[in-house]
Every structure is written in C-alpha cells, then in structure tokens.
Short mmCIF file of C-alpha atoms and ligand atoms in Angstrom, two decimals:
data_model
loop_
_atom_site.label_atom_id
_atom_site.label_comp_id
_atom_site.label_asym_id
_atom_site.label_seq_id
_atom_site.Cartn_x
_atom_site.Cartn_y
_atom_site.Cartn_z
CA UNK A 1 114.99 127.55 52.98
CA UNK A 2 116.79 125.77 55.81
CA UNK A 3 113.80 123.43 57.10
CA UNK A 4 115.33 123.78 60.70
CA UNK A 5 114.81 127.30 61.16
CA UNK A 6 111.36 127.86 62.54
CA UNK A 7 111.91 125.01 65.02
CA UNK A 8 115.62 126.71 66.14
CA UNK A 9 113.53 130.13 66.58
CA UNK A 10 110.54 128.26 68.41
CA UNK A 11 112.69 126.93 71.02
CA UNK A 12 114.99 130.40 71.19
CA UNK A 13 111.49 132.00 72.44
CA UNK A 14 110.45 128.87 74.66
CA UNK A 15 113.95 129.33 76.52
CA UNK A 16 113.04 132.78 77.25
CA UNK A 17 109.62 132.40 78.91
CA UNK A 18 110.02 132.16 83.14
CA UNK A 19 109.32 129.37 84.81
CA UNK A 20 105.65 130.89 86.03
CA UNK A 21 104.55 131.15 82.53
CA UNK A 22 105.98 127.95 81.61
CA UNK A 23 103.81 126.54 84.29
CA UNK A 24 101.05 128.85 83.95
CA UNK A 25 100.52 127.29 80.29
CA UNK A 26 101.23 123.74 81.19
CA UNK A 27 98.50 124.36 83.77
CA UNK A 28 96.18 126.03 81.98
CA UNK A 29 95.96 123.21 79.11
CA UNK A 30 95.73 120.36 81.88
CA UNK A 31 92.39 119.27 82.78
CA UNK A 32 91.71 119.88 85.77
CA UNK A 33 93.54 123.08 85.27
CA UNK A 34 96.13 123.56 87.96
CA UNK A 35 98.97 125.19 88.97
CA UNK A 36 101.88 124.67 91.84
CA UNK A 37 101.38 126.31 94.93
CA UNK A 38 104.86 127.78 95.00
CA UNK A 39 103.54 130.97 92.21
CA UNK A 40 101.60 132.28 95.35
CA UNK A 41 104.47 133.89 96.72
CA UNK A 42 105.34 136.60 95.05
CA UNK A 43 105.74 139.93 97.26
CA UNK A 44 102.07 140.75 97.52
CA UNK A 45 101.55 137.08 98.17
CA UNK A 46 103.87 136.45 100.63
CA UNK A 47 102.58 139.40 102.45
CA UNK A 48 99.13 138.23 102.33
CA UNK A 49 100.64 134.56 103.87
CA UNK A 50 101.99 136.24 106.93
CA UNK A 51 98.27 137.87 107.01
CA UNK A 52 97.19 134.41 107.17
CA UNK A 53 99.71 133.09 109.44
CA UNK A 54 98.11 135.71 112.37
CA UNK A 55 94.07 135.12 111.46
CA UNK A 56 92.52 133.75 114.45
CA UNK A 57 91.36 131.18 112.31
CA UNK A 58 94.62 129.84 111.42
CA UNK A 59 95.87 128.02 114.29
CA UNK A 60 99.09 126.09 112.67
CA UNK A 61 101.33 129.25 112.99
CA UNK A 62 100.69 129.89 116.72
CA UNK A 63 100.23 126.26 117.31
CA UNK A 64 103.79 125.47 116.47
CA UNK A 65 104.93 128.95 117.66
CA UNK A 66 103.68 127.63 120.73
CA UNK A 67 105.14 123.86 120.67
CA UNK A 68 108.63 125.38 119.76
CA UNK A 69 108.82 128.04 122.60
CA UNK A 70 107.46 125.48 125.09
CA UNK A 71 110.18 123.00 124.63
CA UNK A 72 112.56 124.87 122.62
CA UNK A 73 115.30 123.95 125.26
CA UNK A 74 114.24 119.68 124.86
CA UNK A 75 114.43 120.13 121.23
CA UNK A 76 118.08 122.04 121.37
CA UNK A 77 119.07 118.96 123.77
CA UNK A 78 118.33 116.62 120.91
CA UNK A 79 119.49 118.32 118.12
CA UNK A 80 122.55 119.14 119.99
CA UNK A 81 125.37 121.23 118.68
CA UNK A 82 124.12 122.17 115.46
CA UNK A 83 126.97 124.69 113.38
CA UNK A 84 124.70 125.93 110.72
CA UNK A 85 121.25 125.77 110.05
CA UNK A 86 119.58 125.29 106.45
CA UNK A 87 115.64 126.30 106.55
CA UNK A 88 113.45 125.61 103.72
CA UNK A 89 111.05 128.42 102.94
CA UNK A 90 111.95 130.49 105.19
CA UNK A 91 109.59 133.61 104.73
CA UNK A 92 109.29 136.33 107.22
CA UNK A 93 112.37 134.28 109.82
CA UNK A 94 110.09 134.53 112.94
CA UNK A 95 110.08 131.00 113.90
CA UNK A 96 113.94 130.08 113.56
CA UNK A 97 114.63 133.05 116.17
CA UNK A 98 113.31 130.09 118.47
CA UNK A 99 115.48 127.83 117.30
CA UNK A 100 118.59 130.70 117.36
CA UNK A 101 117.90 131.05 120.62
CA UNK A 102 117.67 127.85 122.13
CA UNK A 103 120.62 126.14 120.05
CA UNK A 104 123.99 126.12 121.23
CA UNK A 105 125.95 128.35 119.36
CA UNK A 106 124.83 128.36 115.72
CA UNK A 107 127.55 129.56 113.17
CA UNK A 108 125.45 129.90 110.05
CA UNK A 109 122.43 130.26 109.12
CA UNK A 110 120.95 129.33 105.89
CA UNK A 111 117.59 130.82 105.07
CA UNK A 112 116.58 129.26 101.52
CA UNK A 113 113.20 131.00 99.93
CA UNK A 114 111.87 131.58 96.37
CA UNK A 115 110.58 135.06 97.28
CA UNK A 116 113.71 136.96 96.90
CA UNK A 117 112.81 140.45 97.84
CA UNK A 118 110.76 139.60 100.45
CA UNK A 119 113.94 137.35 102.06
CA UNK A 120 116.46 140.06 101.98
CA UNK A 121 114.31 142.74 104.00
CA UNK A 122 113.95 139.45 106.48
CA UNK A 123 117.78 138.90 106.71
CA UNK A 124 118.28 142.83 107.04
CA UNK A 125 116.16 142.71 110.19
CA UNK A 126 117.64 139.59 111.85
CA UNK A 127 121.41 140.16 110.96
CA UNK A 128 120.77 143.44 113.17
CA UNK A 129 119.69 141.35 115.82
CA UNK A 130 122.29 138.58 115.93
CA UNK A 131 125.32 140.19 114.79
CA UNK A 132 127.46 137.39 115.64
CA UNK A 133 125.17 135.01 113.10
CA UNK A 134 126.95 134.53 109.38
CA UNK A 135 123.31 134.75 107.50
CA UNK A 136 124.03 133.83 104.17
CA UNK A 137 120.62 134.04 102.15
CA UNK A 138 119.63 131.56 99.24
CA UNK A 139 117.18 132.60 96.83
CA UNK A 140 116.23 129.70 95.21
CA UNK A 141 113.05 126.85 94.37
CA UNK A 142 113.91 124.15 96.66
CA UNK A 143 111.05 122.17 94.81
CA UNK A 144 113.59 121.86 91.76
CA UNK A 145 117.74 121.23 92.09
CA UNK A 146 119.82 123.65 94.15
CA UNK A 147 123.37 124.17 95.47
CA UNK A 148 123.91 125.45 99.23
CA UNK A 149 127.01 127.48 99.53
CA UNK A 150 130.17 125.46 100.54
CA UNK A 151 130.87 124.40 103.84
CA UNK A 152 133.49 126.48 105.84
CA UNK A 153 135.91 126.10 108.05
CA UNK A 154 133.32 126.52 111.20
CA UNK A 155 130.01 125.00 109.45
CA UNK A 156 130.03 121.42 110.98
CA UNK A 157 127.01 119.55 111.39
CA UNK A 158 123.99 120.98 109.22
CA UNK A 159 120.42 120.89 110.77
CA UNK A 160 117.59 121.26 108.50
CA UNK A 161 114.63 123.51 109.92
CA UNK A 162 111.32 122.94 107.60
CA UNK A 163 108.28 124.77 109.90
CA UNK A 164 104.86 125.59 108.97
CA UNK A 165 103.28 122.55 107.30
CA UNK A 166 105.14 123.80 103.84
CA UNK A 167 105.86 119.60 103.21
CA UNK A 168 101.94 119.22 103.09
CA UNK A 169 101.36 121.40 99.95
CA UNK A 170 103.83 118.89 97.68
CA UNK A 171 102.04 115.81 96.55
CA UNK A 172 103.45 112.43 98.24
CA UNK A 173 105.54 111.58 95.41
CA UNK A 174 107.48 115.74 95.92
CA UNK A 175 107.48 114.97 99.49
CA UNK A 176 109.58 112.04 99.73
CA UNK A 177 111.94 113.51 96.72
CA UNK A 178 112.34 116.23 98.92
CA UNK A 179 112.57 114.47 102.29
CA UNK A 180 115.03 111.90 100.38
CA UNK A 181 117.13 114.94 98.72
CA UNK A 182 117.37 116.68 102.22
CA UNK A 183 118.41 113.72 104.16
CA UNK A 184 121.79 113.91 101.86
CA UNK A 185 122.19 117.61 102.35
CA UNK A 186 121.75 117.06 106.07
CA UNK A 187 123.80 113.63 106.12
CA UNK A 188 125.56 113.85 109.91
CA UNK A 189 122.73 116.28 111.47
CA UNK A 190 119.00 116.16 111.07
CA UNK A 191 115.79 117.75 110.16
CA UNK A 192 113.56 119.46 112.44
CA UNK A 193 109.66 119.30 110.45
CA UNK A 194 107.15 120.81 111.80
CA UNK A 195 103.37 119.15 110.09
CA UNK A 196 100.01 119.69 110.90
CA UNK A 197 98.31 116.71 111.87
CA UNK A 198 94.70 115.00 110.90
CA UNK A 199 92.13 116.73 112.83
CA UNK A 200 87.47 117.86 113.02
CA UNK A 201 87.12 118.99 109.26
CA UNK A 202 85.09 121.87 110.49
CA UNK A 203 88.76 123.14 112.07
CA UNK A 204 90.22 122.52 109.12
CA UNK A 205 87.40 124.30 107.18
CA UNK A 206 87.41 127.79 109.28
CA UNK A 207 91.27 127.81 108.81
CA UNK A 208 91.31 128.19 104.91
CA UNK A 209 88.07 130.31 105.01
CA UNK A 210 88.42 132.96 107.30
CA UNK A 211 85.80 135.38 107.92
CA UNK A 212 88.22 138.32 106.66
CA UNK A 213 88.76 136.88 103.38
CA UNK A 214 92.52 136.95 103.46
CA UNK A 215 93.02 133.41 102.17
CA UNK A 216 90.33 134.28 99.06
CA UNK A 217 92.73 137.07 98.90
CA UNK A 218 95.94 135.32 98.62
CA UNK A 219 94.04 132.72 96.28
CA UNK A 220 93.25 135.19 93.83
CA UNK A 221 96.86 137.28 94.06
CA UNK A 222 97.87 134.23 91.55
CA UNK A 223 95.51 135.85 89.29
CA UNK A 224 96.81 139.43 89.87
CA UNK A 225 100.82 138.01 89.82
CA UNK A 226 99.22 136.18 85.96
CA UNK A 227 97.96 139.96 84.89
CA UNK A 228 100.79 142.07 86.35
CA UNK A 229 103.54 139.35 85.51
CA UNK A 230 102.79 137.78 82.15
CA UNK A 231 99.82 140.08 80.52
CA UNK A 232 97.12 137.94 81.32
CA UNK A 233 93.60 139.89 81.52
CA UNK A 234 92.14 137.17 84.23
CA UNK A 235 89.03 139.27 86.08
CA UNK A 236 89.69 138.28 89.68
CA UNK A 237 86.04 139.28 90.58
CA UNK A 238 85.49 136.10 88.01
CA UNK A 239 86.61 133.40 90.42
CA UNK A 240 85.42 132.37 93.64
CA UNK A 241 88.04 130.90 96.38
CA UNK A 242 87.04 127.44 97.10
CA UNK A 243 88.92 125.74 99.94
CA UNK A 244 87.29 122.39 101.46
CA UNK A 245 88.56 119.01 102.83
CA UNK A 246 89.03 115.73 101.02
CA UNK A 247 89.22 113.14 103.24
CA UNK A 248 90.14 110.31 101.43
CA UNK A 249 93.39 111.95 100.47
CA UNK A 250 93.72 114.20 104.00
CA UNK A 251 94.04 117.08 102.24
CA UNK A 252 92.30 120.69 102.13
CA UNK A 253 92.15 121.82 98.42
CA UNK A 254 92.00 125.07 97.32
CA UNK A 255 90.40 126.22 93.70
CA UNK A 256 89.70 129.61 91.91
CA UNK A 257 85.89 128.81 90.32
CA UNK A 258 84.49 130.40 87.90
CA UNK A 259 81.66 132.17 88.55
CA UNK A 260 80.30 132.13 84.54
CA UNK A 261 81.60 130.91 81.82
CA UNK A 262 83.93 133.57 80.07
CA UNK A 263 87.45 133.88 78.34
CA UNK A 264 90.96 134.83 79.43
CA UNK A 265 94.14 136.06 77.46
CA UNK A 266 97.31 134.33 78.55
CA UNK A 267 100.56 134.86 76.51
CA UNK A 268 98.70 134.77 73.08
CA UNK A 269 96.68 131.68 74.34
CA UNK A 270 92.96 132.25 74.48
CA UNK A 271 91.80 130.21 77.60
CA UNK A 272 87.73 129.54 77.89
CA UNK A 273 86.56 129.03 81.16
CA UNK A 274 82.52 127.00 81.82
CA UNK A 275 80.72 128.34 84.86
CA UNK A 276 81.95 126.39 87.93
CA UNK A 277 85.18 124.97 86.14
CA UNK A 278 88.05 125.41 88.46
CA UNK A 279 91.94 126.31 89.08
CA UNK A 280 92.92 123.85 91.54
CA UNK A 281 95.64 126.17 93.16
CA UNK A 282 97.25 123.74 96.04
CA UNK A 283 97.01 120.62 98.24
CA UNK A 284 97.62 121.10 101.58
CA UNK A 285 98.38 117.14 103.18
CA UNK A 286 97.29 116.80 106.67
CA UNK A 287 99.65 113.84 108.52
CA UNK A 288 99.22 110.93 111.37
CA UNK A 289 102.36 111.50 113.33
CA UNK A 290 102.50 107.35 112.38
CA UNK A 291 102.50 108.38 108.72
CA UNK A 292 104.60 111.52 108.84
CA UNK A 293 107.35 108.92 110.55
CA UNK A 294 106.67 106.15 107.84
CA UNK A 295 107.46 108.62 104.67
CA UNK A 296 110.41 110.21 106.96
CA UNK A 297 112.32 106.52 107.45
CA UNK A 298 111.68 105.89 103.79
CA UNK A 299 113.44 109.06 102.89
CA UNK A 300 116.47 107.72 104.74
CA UNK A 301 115.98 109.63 108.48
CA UNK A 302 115.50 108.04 111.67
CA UNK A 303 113.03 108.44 114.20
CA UNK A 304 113.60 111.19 117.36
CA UNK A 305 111.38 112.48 119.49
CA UNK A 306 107.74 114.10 118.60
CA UNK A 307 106.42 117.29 120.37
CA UNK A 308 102.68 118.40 119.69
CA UNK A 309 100.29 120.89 121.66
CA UNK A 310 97.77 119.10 124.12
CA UNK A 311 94.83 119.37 121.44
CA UNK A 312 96.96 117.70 118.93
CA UNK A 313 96.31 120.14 116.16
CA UNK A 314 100.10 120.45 115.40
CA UNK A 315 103.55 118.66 115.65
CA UNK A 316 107.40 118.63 115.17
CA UNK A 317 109.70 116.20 114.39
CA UNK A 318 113.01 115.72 115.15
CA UNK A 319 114.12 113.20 112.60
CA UNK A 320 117.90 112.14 112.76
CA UNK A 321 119.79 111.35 109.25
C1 AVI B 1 102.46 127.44 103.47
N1 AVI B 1 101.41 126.46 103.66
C2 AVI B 1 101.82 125.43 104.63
C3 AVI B 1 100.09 127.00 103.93
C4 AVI B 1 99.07 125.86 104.18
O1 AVI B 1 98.36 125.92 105.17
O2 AVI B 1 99.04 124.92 103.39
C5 AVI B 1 99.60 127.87 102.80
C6 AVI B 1 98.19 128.35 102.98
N2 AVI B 1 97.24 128.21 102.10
C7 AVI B 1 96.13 128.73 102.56
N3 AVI B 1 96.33 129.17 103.76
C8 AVI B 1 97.64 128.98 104.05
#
C-alpha cells in the first residue's frame, strides 16, 4: 500500500474544483460566513447589475455618468494623449464611450472583466461603433495576477479607467494591492477612479434597497449561480437581502439571512444554517476625497485634479503615476 496515495488523489480532485467552489467552501466554513463579491457576476448577475445601475435609487451610475460628460473635455486635457486604455471591470462599456470620445486619439482599448460572455457581446457592439478602435478584450480576475497583452508598436502611454465605485467593494488591504499593482501597469500614464464619496446614510440606505427589489435580486443570484453552478440545493426564498450602513468602517454591507434555521447541500458538505445567521456577500467602502488621495499616494500615484457633482454624492480622480 503506497501510504502517499490517498493524499496524491485528494489533491488531483482539489485541483479540479473552480475557483467559486473553492471559495464557496472556504466561505461557507468561516464564521461569519462570507464570500467575495466578485461570484455575483455571472451572466444573470451581471444583468441584474446593469438593472441596478438604472434604479432611480441608485444614483452612483448617473452621478458619474453625469461628472464624466460634464467635463469629459477637462479630464481629456489632463490625461492628455493617452494610446491605449486598460479598464478594470469593464461590464456593459457605457461609460468609457465618454472617455473614447473625449480623448485624443485612443489606439487600444483594453476592456478587462471576469464575466466573459457578457464582455464579448459588449465588445461586439462597440467595435461596430468605433471601427478604427483595436479592442482587444481580457477575460480575466483582476483581484488575483494577470498579464495584459504586449505593448505594440502604436500603444504608448497606458491610462487606467476604473469607474463605478468597483475599488470600494475590496477591503483596504485589496485596495491598495490593487492600486499599488496598477500604478506599475500604468507606470508613464495614469489612472482615472471614479469613488463614491461619504454621504446621509438614509441615501446610502435607499440605494442598496430599492423599492423594486433588484438588489435582493442580484443578492440572492449568488445563491442561484451556487445551485445551477456547483449542485448546491440553497432555497433562495430562505434568505432575506440585508443591506445597511456601518459607519465606523464607511461601508454599506450586504448579507443573505436566514430566515429559519435549516440545512444546505454544497459539494458533499452539509452546511446548517440558525435563524438570522448570515452570508455577508460584499463591502461596499464609501471614501473622503482626503482619504481616497491618501491610499492613492501610498500606492505610488500622484495627486491631479478631482471632479464631483454639486451634491457631492460622487467623484473622479485623475491620479498621475
Ligand atoms: C459594483 N459595485 C461598485 C456596486 C456597489 O455599489 O458596491 C455593486 C452593487 N451592490 C449592490 N448594488 C450595487
């Protein structure tokens, strides 16, 4: 009997298992169980995002829709000539059109997301408007190590376009890794962020609990992705979507809680679940514009310019590197 055998085997199965159900376990043993934010966006996820991102309650999407059409010509001046872009998360590609638009020139553009499927119909769609564009999609976790395609002949200086508040659902410590990682990919250009800022919890509150009940929708499509995905038998109509402000750490949590205590089958692991024990599902950081600058010059970038609406609900950085 070779002694090895069973722990050879053991790991042969662990390498097969995908990085949500590697996750999905860690998570699920943790106490408070959690799991990363980045697992919401599957297809039926990422639809249900760009549901959110056009709720009236949800005011960071047109906010900083707004801030970048307003002074999408002073932002181009800074940036200046910018050869290829590199966005992080790109989604549905609505807000980089802007950015297309008011920039001189751009060679190549970058769009980086983990939702693969939902990327390509995106690129489809805006290679047919800017034919001249080189759109080279990336489908990859930019929360982990990636490579960007080589430079070419024509990609000079790289720009770095991160919209929609996405830095606010790492923790502090994933923030500055990937603040600090990007300011070497962008080394010679810049970043343009785009964060929502501090603001009345009750705001805050309406935005992640909209009276449709899109966001308890997209909460609970982790459960669905778990089921569909991995074989899990999670009963959505279990959980409640829980989404409040903590104001010591500036941050609106959201949690799946369960509504009674009841058990869950999850790749041959038998999870029990009390009534009102919770999935914390993701953080979302709100930032001081004083703060945002202070994690951005630790990363390595300097300081530009700041734009935000006139209620202050939003704003975007131009940080040099
Ligand atoms: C993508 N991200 C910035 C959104 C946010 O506001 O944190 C995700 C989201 N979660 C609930 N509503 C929207």
């Amino acid at each position: 009997r070779n002694p090895s055998f069973n722990v050879d085997s053991f790991q042969a199965q662990q390498a097969t298992l995908s990085d949500f159900a590697q996750d999905m376990l860690a998570g699920m043993a943790r106490r408070p169980r959690s799991i990363p934010p980045k697992y919401f966006y599957d297809e039926a996820g990422s639809a249900l995002f760009d549901r959110i991102c056009a709720l009236p309650e949800y005011y960071p999407t047109r906010t900083e829709l707004r801030i970048l059409t307003d002074r999408a010509a002073e932002i181009a001046n800074h940036i200046g000539p910018a050869a290829e872009i590199v966005e992080f998360g790109a989604g549905s590609l609505t807000k980089v059109r802007l950015l297309l638009d008011a920039l001189e020139a751009p060679k190549r553009y970058l769009p980086i997301d983990i939702s693969g499927a939902h990327l390509e119909s995106a690129v489809a769609r805006l290679r047919a408007e800017y034919p001249a564009l080189e759109v080279q999609p990336v489908v990859a976790d930019y929360t982990r190590r990636f490579a960007l395609p080589a430079p070419t002949v024509e990609s000079g200086r790289r720009v770095g376009f991160f919209p929609g508040s996405t830095l606010g659902n790492f923790s502090p410590e994933e923030a500055l890794a990937f603040l600090q990682s990007a300011a070497r990919m962008l080394h010679g250009g810049g970043l343009l962020l785009g964060v929502d800022l501090i603001k009345d919890p009750a705001l805050l509150h309406e935005a992640y609990n909209d009276a449709q009940g899109v966001t308890a929708a997209f909460n609970a499509n982790l459960l669905h992705r778990a089921n569909a995905e991995l074989g899990a038998d999670f009963q959505p109509g279990n959980f409640l979507h829980a989404a409040f402000y903590n104001a010591p750490l500036q941050r609106i949590e959201m949690h799946l809680v369960s509504k009674r205590a009841h058990a869950v089958n999850l790749l041959g692991e038998r999870l029990t679940f009390a009534e009102g024990e919770t999935i914390h599902t993701e953080n979302s950081h709100k930032f001081s514009i004083d703060g945002l600058r202070t994690l951005a010059v630790k990363a390595g970038f300097g300081i530009g310019p700041v734009w935000t609406d006139p209620e202050r609900l939003f704003s975007v950085h131009w940080l040099p590197v």
